[in-house]
């Protein structure tokens, strides 16, 4: 004898937050930031074999002003780091970042002065995608996980403040070259 019994069939009850989450998860437009071999795998996701259009991402934006997801694919050099940050800053809010590949996530095998040891030192990252290079199926899985995060995103959370806090924590972190391992 609940409310469900009194409502005719074909009517769905939800919250505004739930409805907006469902709509936003299916309308994510990524901006491509392919820097190395991972970019080839990212391009493969757009082909008919994998068809990222099934998830509402068929339009890879050529400009950051029309995108709300940045996929950083590959190693980020020190010279490229300001460009990555500039593209991120030009994206409208709310914005999301996927770090694709071990080089973007942690510098990979390039533990030297020329490569940034993790793109999270430049921009806040929402999803880390491991692999060298990660397969297109793994990127699709990361997209599904990001869509789950977007769907469950609460309006009451101030994302800008949370992003600033995460960015400050990343900037205050000990650089990788100064870290002492287990053998030190």
mmCIF file with all atom_site columns, N, CA and C in Angstrom, residues 59-118:
data_model
loop_
_atom_site.group_PDB
_atom_site.id
_atom_site.type_symbol
_atom_site.label_atom_id
_atom_site.label_alt_id
_atom_site.label_comp_id
_atom_site.label_asym_id
_atom_site.label_entity_id
_atom_site.label_seq_id
_atom_site.pdbx_PDB_ins_code
_atom_site.Cartn_x
_atom_site.Cartn_y
_atom_site.Cartn_z
_atom_site.occupancy
_atom_site.B_iso_or_equiv
_atom_site.pdbx_formal_charge
_atom_site.auth_seq_id
_atom_site.auth_comp_id
_atom_site.auth_asym_id
_atom_site.auth_atom_id
_atom_site.pdbx_PDB_model_num
ATOM 1   N N  . UNK A 1 59  ? 32.134 12.445 -29.692 1.00 0.00 ? 59  UNK A N  1
ATOM 2   C CA . UNK A 1 59  ? 32.707 13.697 -30.146 1.00 0.00 ? 59  UNK A CA 1
ATOM 3   C C  . UNK A 1 59  ? 33.941 14.030 -29.319 1.00 0.00 ? 59  UNK A C  1
ATOM 4   N N  . UNK A 1 60  ? 35.111 13.808 -29.894 1.00 0.00 ? 60  UNK A N  1
ATOM 5   C CA . UNK A 1 60  ? 36.348 14.242 -29.242 1.00 0.00 ? 60  UNK A CA 1
ATOM 6   C C  . UNK A 1 60  ? 36.539 15.711 -29.583 1.00 0.00 ? 60  UNK A C  1
ATOM 7   N N  . UNK A 1 61  ? 36.516 16.556 -28.582 1.00 0.00 ? 61  UNK A N  1
ATOM 8   C CA . UNK A 1 61  ? 36.570 17.993 -28.795 1.00 0.00 ? 61  UNK A CA 1
ATOM 9   C C  . UNK A 1 61  ? 37.970 18.416 -29.234 1.00 0.00 ? 61  UNK A C  1
ATOM 10  N N  . UNK A 1 62  ? 38.013 19.286 -30.224 1.00 0.00 ? 62  UNK A N  1
ATOM 11  C CA . UNK A 1 62  ? 39.289 19.836 -30.671 1.00 0.00 ? 62  UNK A CA 1
ATOM 12  C C  . UNK A 1 62  ? 39.672 21.055 -29.849 1.00 0.00 ? 62  UNK A C  1
ATOM 13  N N  . UNK A 1 63  ? 38.764 21.544 -29.068 1.00 0.00 ? 63  UNK A N  1
ATOM 14  C CA . UNK A 1 63  ? 39.025 22.694 -28.221 1.00 0.00 ? 63  UNK A CA 1
ATOM 15  C C  . UNK A 1 63  ? 38.651 22.360 -26.782 1.00 0.00 ? 63  UNK A C  1
ATOM 16  N N  . UNK A 1 64  ? 39.450 22.789 -25.817 1.00 0.00 ? 64  UNK A N  1
ATOM 17  C CA . UNK A 1 64  ? 39.127 22.480 -24.417 1.00 0.00 ? 64  UNK A CA 1
ATOM 18  C C  . UNK A 1 64  ? 37.887 23.207 -23.914 1.00 0.00 ? 64  UNK A C  1
ATOM 19  N N  . UNK A 1 65  ? 37.470 24.263 -24.589 1.00 0.00 ? 65  UNK A N  1
ATOM 20  C CA . UNK A 1 65  ? 36.310 25.016 -24.123 1.00 0.00 ? 65  UNK A CA 1
ATOM 21  C C  . UNK A 1 65  ? 34.998 24.284 -24.336 1.00 0.00 ? 65  UNK A C  1
ATOM 22  N N  . UNK A 1 66  ? 35.038 23.195 -25.111 1.00 0.00 ? 66  UNK A N  1
ATOM 23  C CA . UNK A 1 66  ? 33.829 22.415 -25.347 1.00 0.00 ? 66  UNK A CA 1
ATOM 24  C C  . UNK A 1 66  ? 33.950 21.008 -24.757 1.00 0.00 ? 66  UNK A C  1
ATOM 25  N N  . UNK A 1 67  ? 34.917 20.791 -23.910 1.00 0.00 ? 67  UNK A N  1
ATOM 26  C CA . UNK A 1 67  ? 35.152 19.457 -23.356 1.00 0.00 ? 67  UNK A CA 1
ATOM 27  C C  . UNK A 1 67  ? 35.047 19.500 -21.837 1.00 0.00 ? 67  UNK A C  1
ATOM 28  N N  . UNK A 1 68  ? 34.678 18.362 -21.259 1.00 0.00 ? 68  UNK A N  1
ATOM 29  C CA . UNK A 1 68  ? 34.663 18.269 -19.806 1.00 0.00 ? 68  UNK A CA 1
ATOM 30  C C  . UNK A 1 68  ? 35.438 17.064 -19.295 1.00 0.00 ? 68  UNK A C  1
ATOM 31  N N  . UNK A 1 69  ? 36.139 16.362 -20.190 1.00 0.00 ? 69  UNK A N  1
ATOM 32  C CA . UNK A 1 69  ? 37.005 15.249 -19.801 1.00 0.00 ? 69  UNK A CA 1
ATOM 33  C C  . UNK A 1 69  ? 38.316 15.368 -20.549 1.00 0.00 ? 69  UNK A C  1
ATOM 34  N N  . UNK A 1 70  ? 39.415 15.350 -19.808 1.00 0.00 ? 70  UNK A N  1
ATOM 35  C CA . UNK A 1 70  ? 40.740 15.334 -20.425 1.00 0.00 ? 70  UNK A CA 1
ATOM 36  C C  . UNK A 1 70  ? 41.325 13.950 -20.232 1.00 0.00 ? 70  UNK A C  1
ATOM 37  N N  . UNK A 1 71  ? 41.707 13.319 -21.347 1.00 0.00 ? 71  UNK A N  1
ATOM 38  C CA . UNK A 1 71  ? 42.384 12.030 -21.288 1.00 0.00 ? 71  UNK A CA 1
ATOM 39  C C  . UNK A 1 71  ? 43.849 12.301 -21.604 1.00 0.00 ? 71  UNK A C  1
ATOM 40  N N  . UNK A 1 72  ? 44.713 12.251 -20.594 1.00 0.00 ? 72  UNK A N  1
ATOM 41  C CA . UNK A 1 72  ? 46.148 12.457 -20.793 1.00 0.00 ? 72  UNK A CA 1
ATOM 42  C C  . UNK A 1 72  ? 46.745 11.093 -21.102 1.00 0.00 ? 72  UNK A C  1
ATOM 43  N N  . UNK A 1 73  ? 47.137 10.902 -22.356 1.00 0.00 ? 73  UNK A N  1
ATOM 44  C CA . UNK A 1 73  ? 47.623 9.606  -22.819 1.00 0.00 ? 73  UNK A CA 1
ATOM 45  C C  . UNK A 1 73  ? 49.106 9.702  -23.138 1.00 0.00 ? 73  UNK A C  1
ATOM 46  N N  . UNK A 1 74  ? 49.934 9.140  -22.280 1.00 0.00 ? 74  UNK A N  1
ATOM 47  C CA . UNK A 1 74  ? 51.371 9.113  -22.534 1.00 0.00 ? 74  UNK A CA 1
ATOM 48  C C  . UNK A 1 74  ? 52.167 9.975  -21.579 1.00 0.00 ? 74  UNK A C  1
ATOM 49  N N  . UNK A 1 75  ? 53.471 9.953  -21.788 1.00 0.00 ? 75  UNK A N  1
ATOM 50  C CA . UNK A 1 75  ? 54.383 10.674 -20.886 1.00 0.00 ? 75  UNK A CA 1
ATOM 51  C C  . UNK A 1 75  ? 54.279 12.181 -21.107 1.00 0.00 ? 75  UNK A C  1
ATOM 52  N N  . UNK A 1 76  ? 54.410 12.919 -20.013 1.00 0.00 ? 76  UNK A N  1
ATOM 53  C CA . UNK A 1 76  ? 54.338 14.372 -20.045 1.00 0.00 ? 76  UNK A CA 1
ATOM 54  C C  . UNK A 1 76  ? 55.730 14.911 -19.745 1.00 0.00 ? 76  UNK A C  1
ATOM 55  N N  . UNK A 1 77  ? 56.305 15.613 -20.688 1.00 0.00 ? 77  UNK A N  1
ATOM 56  C CA . UNK A 1 77  ? 57.629 16.198 -20.469 1.00 0.00 ? 77  UNK A CA 1
ATOM 57  C C  . UNK A 1 77  ? 57.489 17.486 -19.658 1.00 0.00 ? 77  UNK A C  1
ATOM 58  N N  . UNK A 1 78  ? 58.596 17.932 -19.108 1.00 0.00 ? 78  UNK A N  1
ATOM 59  C CA . UNK A 1 78  ? 58.584 19.169 -18.321 1.00 0.00 ? 78  UNK A CA 1
ATOM 60  C C  . UNK A 1 78  ? 58.162 20.358 -19.190 1.00 0.00 ? 78  UNK A C  1
ATOM 61  N N  . UNK A 1 79  ? 58.553 20.344 -20.468 1.00 0.00 ? 79  UNK A N  1
ATOM 62  C CA . UNK A 1 79  ? 58.166 21.433 -21.366 1.00 0.00 ? 79  UNK A CA 1
ATOM 63  C C  . UNK A 1 79  ? 56.684 21.395 -21.701 1.00 0.00 ? 79  UNK A C  1
ATOM 64  N N  . UNK A 1 80  ? 56.084 20.203 -21.682 1.00 0.00 ? 80  UNK A N  1
ATOM 65  C CA . UNK A 1 80  ? 54.673 20.066 -22.027 1.00 0.00 ? 80  UNK A CA 1
ATOM 66  C C  . UNK A 1 80  ? 53.764 20.303 -20.827 1.00 0.00 ? 80  UNK A C  1
ATOM 67  N N  . UNK A 1 81  ? 54.291 20.251 -19.624 1.00 0.00 ? 81  UNK A N  1
ATOM 68  C CA . UNK A 1 81  ? 53.485 20.388 -18.414 1.00 0.00 ? 81  UNK A CA 1
ATOM 69  C C  . UNK A 1 81  ? 52.687 21.696 -18.369 1.00 0.00 ? 81  UNK A C  1
ATOM 70  N N  . UNK A 1 82  ? 53.269 22.851 -18.700 1.00 0.00 ? 82  UNK A N  1
ATOM 71  C CA . UNK A 1 82  ? 52.454 24.081 -18.685 1.00 0.00 ? 82  UNK A CA 1
ATOM 72  C C  . UNK A 1 82  ? 51.324 24.059 -19.707 1.00 0.00 ? 82  UNK A C  1
ATOM 73  N N  . UNK A 1 83  ? 51.534 23.377 -20.816 1.00 0.00 ? 83  UNK A N  1
ATOM 74  C CA . UNK A 1 83  ? 50.489 23.279 -21.842 1.00 0.00 ? 83  UNK A CA 1
ATOM 75  C C  . UNK A 1 83  ? 49.337 22.420 -21.332 1.00 0.00 ? 83  UNK A C  1
ATOM 76  N N  . UNK A 1 84  ? 49.668 21.306 -20.664 1.00 0.00 ? 84  UNK A N  1
ATOM 77  C CA . UNK A 1 84  ? 48.632 20.450 -20.078 1.00 0.00 ? 84  UNK A CA 1
ATOM 78  C C  . UNK A 1 84  ? 47.806 21.257 -19.080 1.00 0.00 ? 84  UNK A C  1
ATOM 79  N N  . UNK A 1 85  ? 48.483 22.023 -18.252 1.00 0.00 ? 85  UNK A N  1
ATOM 80  C CA . UNK A 1 85  ? 47.778 22.844 -17.249 1.00 0.00 ? 85  UNK A CA 1
ATOM 81  C C  . UNK A 1 85  ? 46.921 23.919 -17.919 1.00 0.00 ? 85  UNK A C  1
ATOM 82  N N  . UNK A 1 86  ? 47.426 24.524 -18.974 1.00 0.00 ? 86  UNK A N  1
ATOM 83  C CA . UNK A 1 86  ? 46.670 25.564 -19.672 1.00 0.00 ? 86  UNK A CA 1
ATOM 84  C C  . UNK A 1 86  ? 45.399 24.986 -20.304 1.00 0.00 ? 86  UNK A C  1
ATOM 85  N N  . UNK A 1 87  ? 45.521 23.822 -20.928 1.00 0.00 ? 87  UNK A N  1
ATOM 86  C CA . UNK A 1 87  ? 44.348 23.171 -21.525 1.00 0.00 ? 87  UNK A CA 1
ATOM 87  C C  . UNK A 1 87  ? 43.340 22.826 -20.439 1.00 0.00 ? 87  UNK A C  1
ATOM 88  N N  . UNK A 1 88  ? 43.829 22.327 -19.305 1.00 0.00 ? 88  UNK A N  1
ATOM 89  C CA . UNK A 1 88  ? 42.939 21.995 -18.190 1.00 0.00 ? 88  UNK A CA 1
ATOM 90  C C  . UNK A 1 88  ? 42.227 23.250 -17.679 1.00 0.00 ? 88  UNK A C  1
ATOM 91  N N  . UNK A 1 89  ? 42.948 24.342 -17.546 1.00 0.00 ? 89  UNK A N  1
ATOM 92  C CA . UNK A 1 89  ? 42.346 25.581 -17.050 1.00 0.00 ? 89  UNK A CA 1
ATOM 93  C C  . UNK A 1 89  ? 41.315 26.149 -18.017 1.00 0.00 ? 89  UNK A C  1
ATOM 94  N N  . UNK A 1 90  ? 41.450 25.871 -19.310 1.00 0.00 ? 90  UNK A N  1
ATOM 95  C CA . UNK A 1 90  ? 40.507 26.380 -20.307 1.00 0.00 ? 90  UNK A CA 1
ATOM 96  C C  . UNK A 1 90  ? 39.223 25.560 -20.367 1.00 0.00 ? 90  UNK A C  1
ATOM 97  N N  . UNK A 1 91  ? 39.221 24.392 -19.769 1.00 0.00 ? 91  UNK A N  1
ATOM 98  C CA . UNK A 1 91  ? 38.018 23.561 -19.780 1.00 0.00 ? 91  UNK A CA 1
ATOM 99  C C  . UNK A 1 91  ? 36.979 24.139 -18.822 1.00 0.00 ? 91  UNK A C  1
ATOM 100 N N  . UNK A 1 92  ? 35.688 24.074 -19.196 1.00 0.00 ? 92  UNK A N  1
ATOM 101 C CA . UNK A 1 92  ? 34.656 24.577 -18.281 1.00 0.00 ? 92  UNK A CA 1
ATOM 102 C C  . UNK A 1 92  ? 34.454 23.627 -17.106 1.00 0.00 ? 92  UNK A C  1
ATOM 103 N N  . UNK A 1 93  ? 33.919 24.152 -16.018 1.00 0.00 ? 93  UNK A N  1
ATOM 104 C CA . UNK A 1 93  ? 33.607 23.300 -14.862 1.00 0.00 ? 93  UNK A CA 1
ATOM 105 C C  . UNK A 1 93  ? 32.289 22.610 -15.124 1.00 0.00 ? 93  UNK A C  1
ATOM 106 N N  . UNK A 1 94  ? 32.099 21.493 -14.697 1.00 0.00 ? 94  UNK A N  1
ATOM 107 C CA . UNK A 1 94  ? 32.858 20.510 -13.970 1.00 0.00 ? 94  UNK A CA 1
ATOM 108 C C  . UNK A 1 94  ? 33.716 19.722 -14.945 1.00 0.00 ? 94  UNK A C  1
ATOM 109 N N  . UNK A 1 95  ? 34.980 19.488 -14.592 1.00 0.00 ? 95  UNK A N  1
ATOM 110 C CA . UNK A 1 95  ? 35.905 18.803 -15.489 1.00 0.00 ? 95  UNK A CA 1
ATOM 111 C C  . UNK A 1 95  ? 36.467 17.568 -14.813 1.00 0.00 ? 95  UNK A C  1
ATOM 112 N N  . UNK A 1 96  ? 36.827 16.593 -15.650 1.00 0.00 ? 96  UNK A N  1
ATOM 113 C CA . UNK A 1 96  ? 37.305 15.304 -15.181 1.00 0.00 ? 96  UNK A CA 1
ATOM 114 C C  . UNK A 1 96  ? 38.590 14.977 -15.922 1.00 0.00 ? 96  UNK A C  1
ATOM 115 N N  . UNK A 1 97  ? 39.455 14.166 -15.299 1.00 0.00 ? 97  UNK A N  1
ATOM 116 C CA . UNK A 1 97  ? 40.736 13.801 -15.907 1.00 0.00 ? 97  UNK A CA 1
ATOM 117 C C  . UNK A 1 97  ? 40.950 12.295 -15.760 1.00 0.00 ? 97  UNK A C  1
ATOM 118 N N  . UNK A 1 98  ? 41.338 11.660 -16.881 1.00 0.00 ? 98  UNK A N  1
ATOM 119 C CA . UNK A 1 98  ? 41.783 10.267 -16.871 1.00 0.00 ? 98  UNK A CA 1
ATOM 120 C C  . UNK A 1 98  ? 43.258 10.274 -17.225 1.00 0.00 ? 98  UNK A C  1
ATOM 121 N N  . UNK A 1 99  ? 44.074 9.687  -16.377 1.00 0.00 ? 99  UNK A N  1
ATOM 122 C CA . UNK A 1 99  ? 45.496 9.525  -16.642 1.00 0.00 ? 99  UNK A CA 1
ATOM 123 C C  . UNK A 1 99  ? 45.688 8.157  -17.284 1.00 0.00 ? 99  UNK A C  1
ATOM 124 N N  . UNK A 1 100 ? 45.994 8.145  -18.587 1.00 0.00 ? 100 UNK A N  1
ATOM 125 C CA . UNK A 1 100 ? 46.041 6.891  -19.345 1.00 0.00 ? 100 UNK A CA 1
ATOM 126 C C  . UNK A 1 100 ? 47.475 6.435  -19.537 1.00 0.00 ? 100 UNK A C  1
ATOM 127 N N  . UNK A 1 101 ? 47.791 5.285  -19.004 1.00 0.00 ? 101 UNK A N  1
ATOM 128 C CA . UNK A 1 101 ? 49.114 4.706  -19.161 1.00 0.00 ? 101 UNK A CA 1
ATOM 129 C C  . UNK A 1 101 ? 49.991 4.948  -17.951 1.00 0.00 ? 101 UNK A C  1
ATOM 130 N N  . UNK A 1 102 ? 50.966 4.088  -17.798 1.00 0.00 ? 102 UNK A N  1
ATOM 131 C CA . UNK A 1 102 ? 51.850 4.179  -16.640 1.00 0.00 ? 102 UNK A CA 1
ATOM 132 C C  . UNK A 1 102 ? 52.737 5.421  -16.725 1.00 0.00 ? 102 UNK A C  1
ATOM 133 N N  . UNK A 1 103 ? 53.050 5.889  -17.928 1.00 0.00 ? 103 UNK A N  1
ATOM 134 C CA . UNK A 1 103 ? 53.892 7.081  -18.061 1.00 0.00 ? 103 UNK A CA 1
ATOM 135 C C  . UNK A 1 103 ? 53.166 8.330  -17.583 1.00 0.00 ? 103 UNK A C  1
ATOM 136 N N  . UNK A 1 104 ? 51.872 8.445  -17.923 1.00 0.00 ? 104 UNK A N  1
ATOM 137 C CA . UNK A 1 104 ? 51.107 9.597  -17.460 1.00 0.00 ? 104 UNK A CA 1
ATOM 138 C C  . UNK A 1 104 ? 50.830 9.500  -15.963 1.00 0.00 ? 104 UNK A C  1
ATOM 139 N N  . UNK A 1 105 ? 50.660 8.292  -15.457 1.00 0.00 ? 105 UNK A N  1
ATOM 140 C CA . UNK A 1 105 ? 50.302 8.116  -14.051 1.00 0.00 ? 105 UNK A CA 1
ATOM 141 C C  . UNK A 1 105 ? 51.489 8.284  -13.114 1.00 0.00 ? 105 UNK A C  1
ATOM 142 N N  . UNK A 1 106 ? 52.677 7.780  -13.519 1.00 0.00 ? 106 UNK A N  1
ATOM 143 C CA . UNK A 1 106 ? 53.812 7.807  -12.591 1.00 0.00 ? 106 UNK A CA 1
ATOM 144 C C  . UNK A 1 106 ? 55.149 8.065  -13.265 1.00 0.00 ? 106 UNK A C  1
ATOM 145 N N  . UNK A 1 107 ? 55.163 8.428  -14.516 1.00 0.00 ? 107 UNK A N  1
ATOM 146 C CA . UNK A 1 107 ? 56.433 8.638  -15.214 1.00 0.00 ? 107 UNK A CA 1
ATOM 147 C C  . UNK A 1 107 ? 56.933 7.392  -15.909 1.00 0.00 ? 107 UNK A C  1
ATOM 148 N N  . UNK A 1 108 ? 56.391 6.250  -15.537 1.00 0.00 ? 108 UNK A N  1
ATOM 149 C CA . UNK A 1 108 ? 56.758 4.995  -16.181 1.00 0.00 ? 108 UNK A CA 1
ATOM 150 C C  . UNK A 1 108 ? 58.222 4.664  -16.042 1.00 0.00 ? 108 UNK A C  1
ATOM 151 N N  . UNK A 1 109 ? 58.798 4.183  -17.134 1.00 0.00 ? 109 UNK A N  1
ATOM 152 C CA . UNK A 1 109 ? 60.213 3.806  -17.121 1.00 0.00 ? 109 UNK A CA 1
ATOM 153 C C  . UNK A 1 109 ? 61.134 5.002  -17.260 1.00 0.00 ? 109 UNK A C  1
ATOM 154 N N  . UNK A 1 110 ? 60.544 6.179  -17.469 1.00 0.00 ? 110 UNK A N  1
ATOM 155 C CA . UNK A 1 110 ? 61.329 7.394  -17.687 1.00 0.00 ? 110 UNK A CA 1
ATOM 156 C C  . UNK A 1 110 ? 61.514 8.131  -16.369 1.00 0.00 ? 110 UNK A C  1
ATOM 157 N N  . UNK A 1 111 ? 62.359 7.621  -15.516 1.00 0.00 ? 111 UNK A N  1
ATOM 158 C CA . UNK A 1 111 ? 62.623 8.242  -14.228 1.00 0.00 ? 111 UNK A CA 1
ATOM 159 C C  . UNK A 1 111 ? 63.818 9.179  -14.382 1.00 0.00 ? 111 UNK A C  1
ATOM 160 N N  . UNK A 1 112 ? 63.570 10.306 -15.048 1.00 0.00 ? 112 UNK A N  1
ATOM 161 C CA . UNK A 1 112 ? 64.638 11.279 -15.263 1.00 0.00 ? 112 UNK A CA 1
ATOM 162 C C  . UNK A 1 112 ? 64.106 12.693 -15.137 1.00 0.00 ? 112 UNK A C  1
ATOM 163 N N  . UNK A 1 113 ? 64.973 13.654 -15.328 1.00 0.00 ? 113 UNK A N  1
ATOM 164 C CA . UNK A 1 113 ? 64.619 15.051 -15.110 1.00 0.00 ? 113 UNK A CA 1
ATOM 165 C C  . UNK A 1 113 ? 63.665 15.600 -16.164 1.00 0.00 ? 113 UNK A C  1
ATOM 166 N N  . UNK A 1 114 ? 63.571 14.991 -17.332 1.00 0.00 ? 114 UNK A N  1
ATOM 167 C CA . UNK A 1 114 ? 62.799 15.545 -18.440 1.00 0.00 ? 114 UNK A CA 1
ATOM 168 C C  . UNK A 1 114 ? 61.321 15.184 -18.392 1.00 0.00 ? 114 UNK A C  1
ATOM 169 N N  . UNK A 1 115 ? 60.960 14.139 -17.648 1.00 0.00 ? 115 UNK A N  1
ATOM 170 C CA . UNK A 1 115 ? 59.587 13.649 -17.634 1.00 0.00 ? 115 UNK A CA 1
ATOM 171 C C  . UNK A 1 115 ? 58.945 13.919 -16.280 1.00 0.00 ? 115 UNK A C  1
ATOM 172 N N  . UNK A 1 116 ? 57.724 14.445 -16.302 1.00 0.00 ? 116 UNK A N  1
ATOM 173 C CA . UNK A 1 116 ? 56.966 14.660 -15.071 1.00 0.00 ? 116 UNK A CA 1
ATOM 174 C C  . UNK A 1 116 ? 56.588 13.293 -14.503 1.00 0.00 ? 116 UNK A C  1
ATOM 175 N N  . UNK A 1 117 ? 56.860 13.090 -13.234 1.00 0.00 ? 117 UNK A N  1
ATOM 176 C CA . UNK A 1 117 ? 56.608 11.798 -12.599 1.00 0.00 ? 117 UNK A CA 1
ATOM 177 C C  . UNK A 1 117 ? 55.168 11.718 -12.104 1.00 0.00 ? 117 UNK A C  1
ATOM 178 N N  . UNK A 1 118 ? 54.261 11.771 -13.041 1.00 0.00 ? 118 UNK A N  1
ATOM 179 C CA . UNK A 1 118 ? 52.838 11.692 -12.728 1.00 0.00 ? 118 UNK A CA 1
ATOM 180 C C  . UNK A 1 118 ? 52.135 12.987 -13.067 1.00 0.00 ? 118 UNK A C  1
#
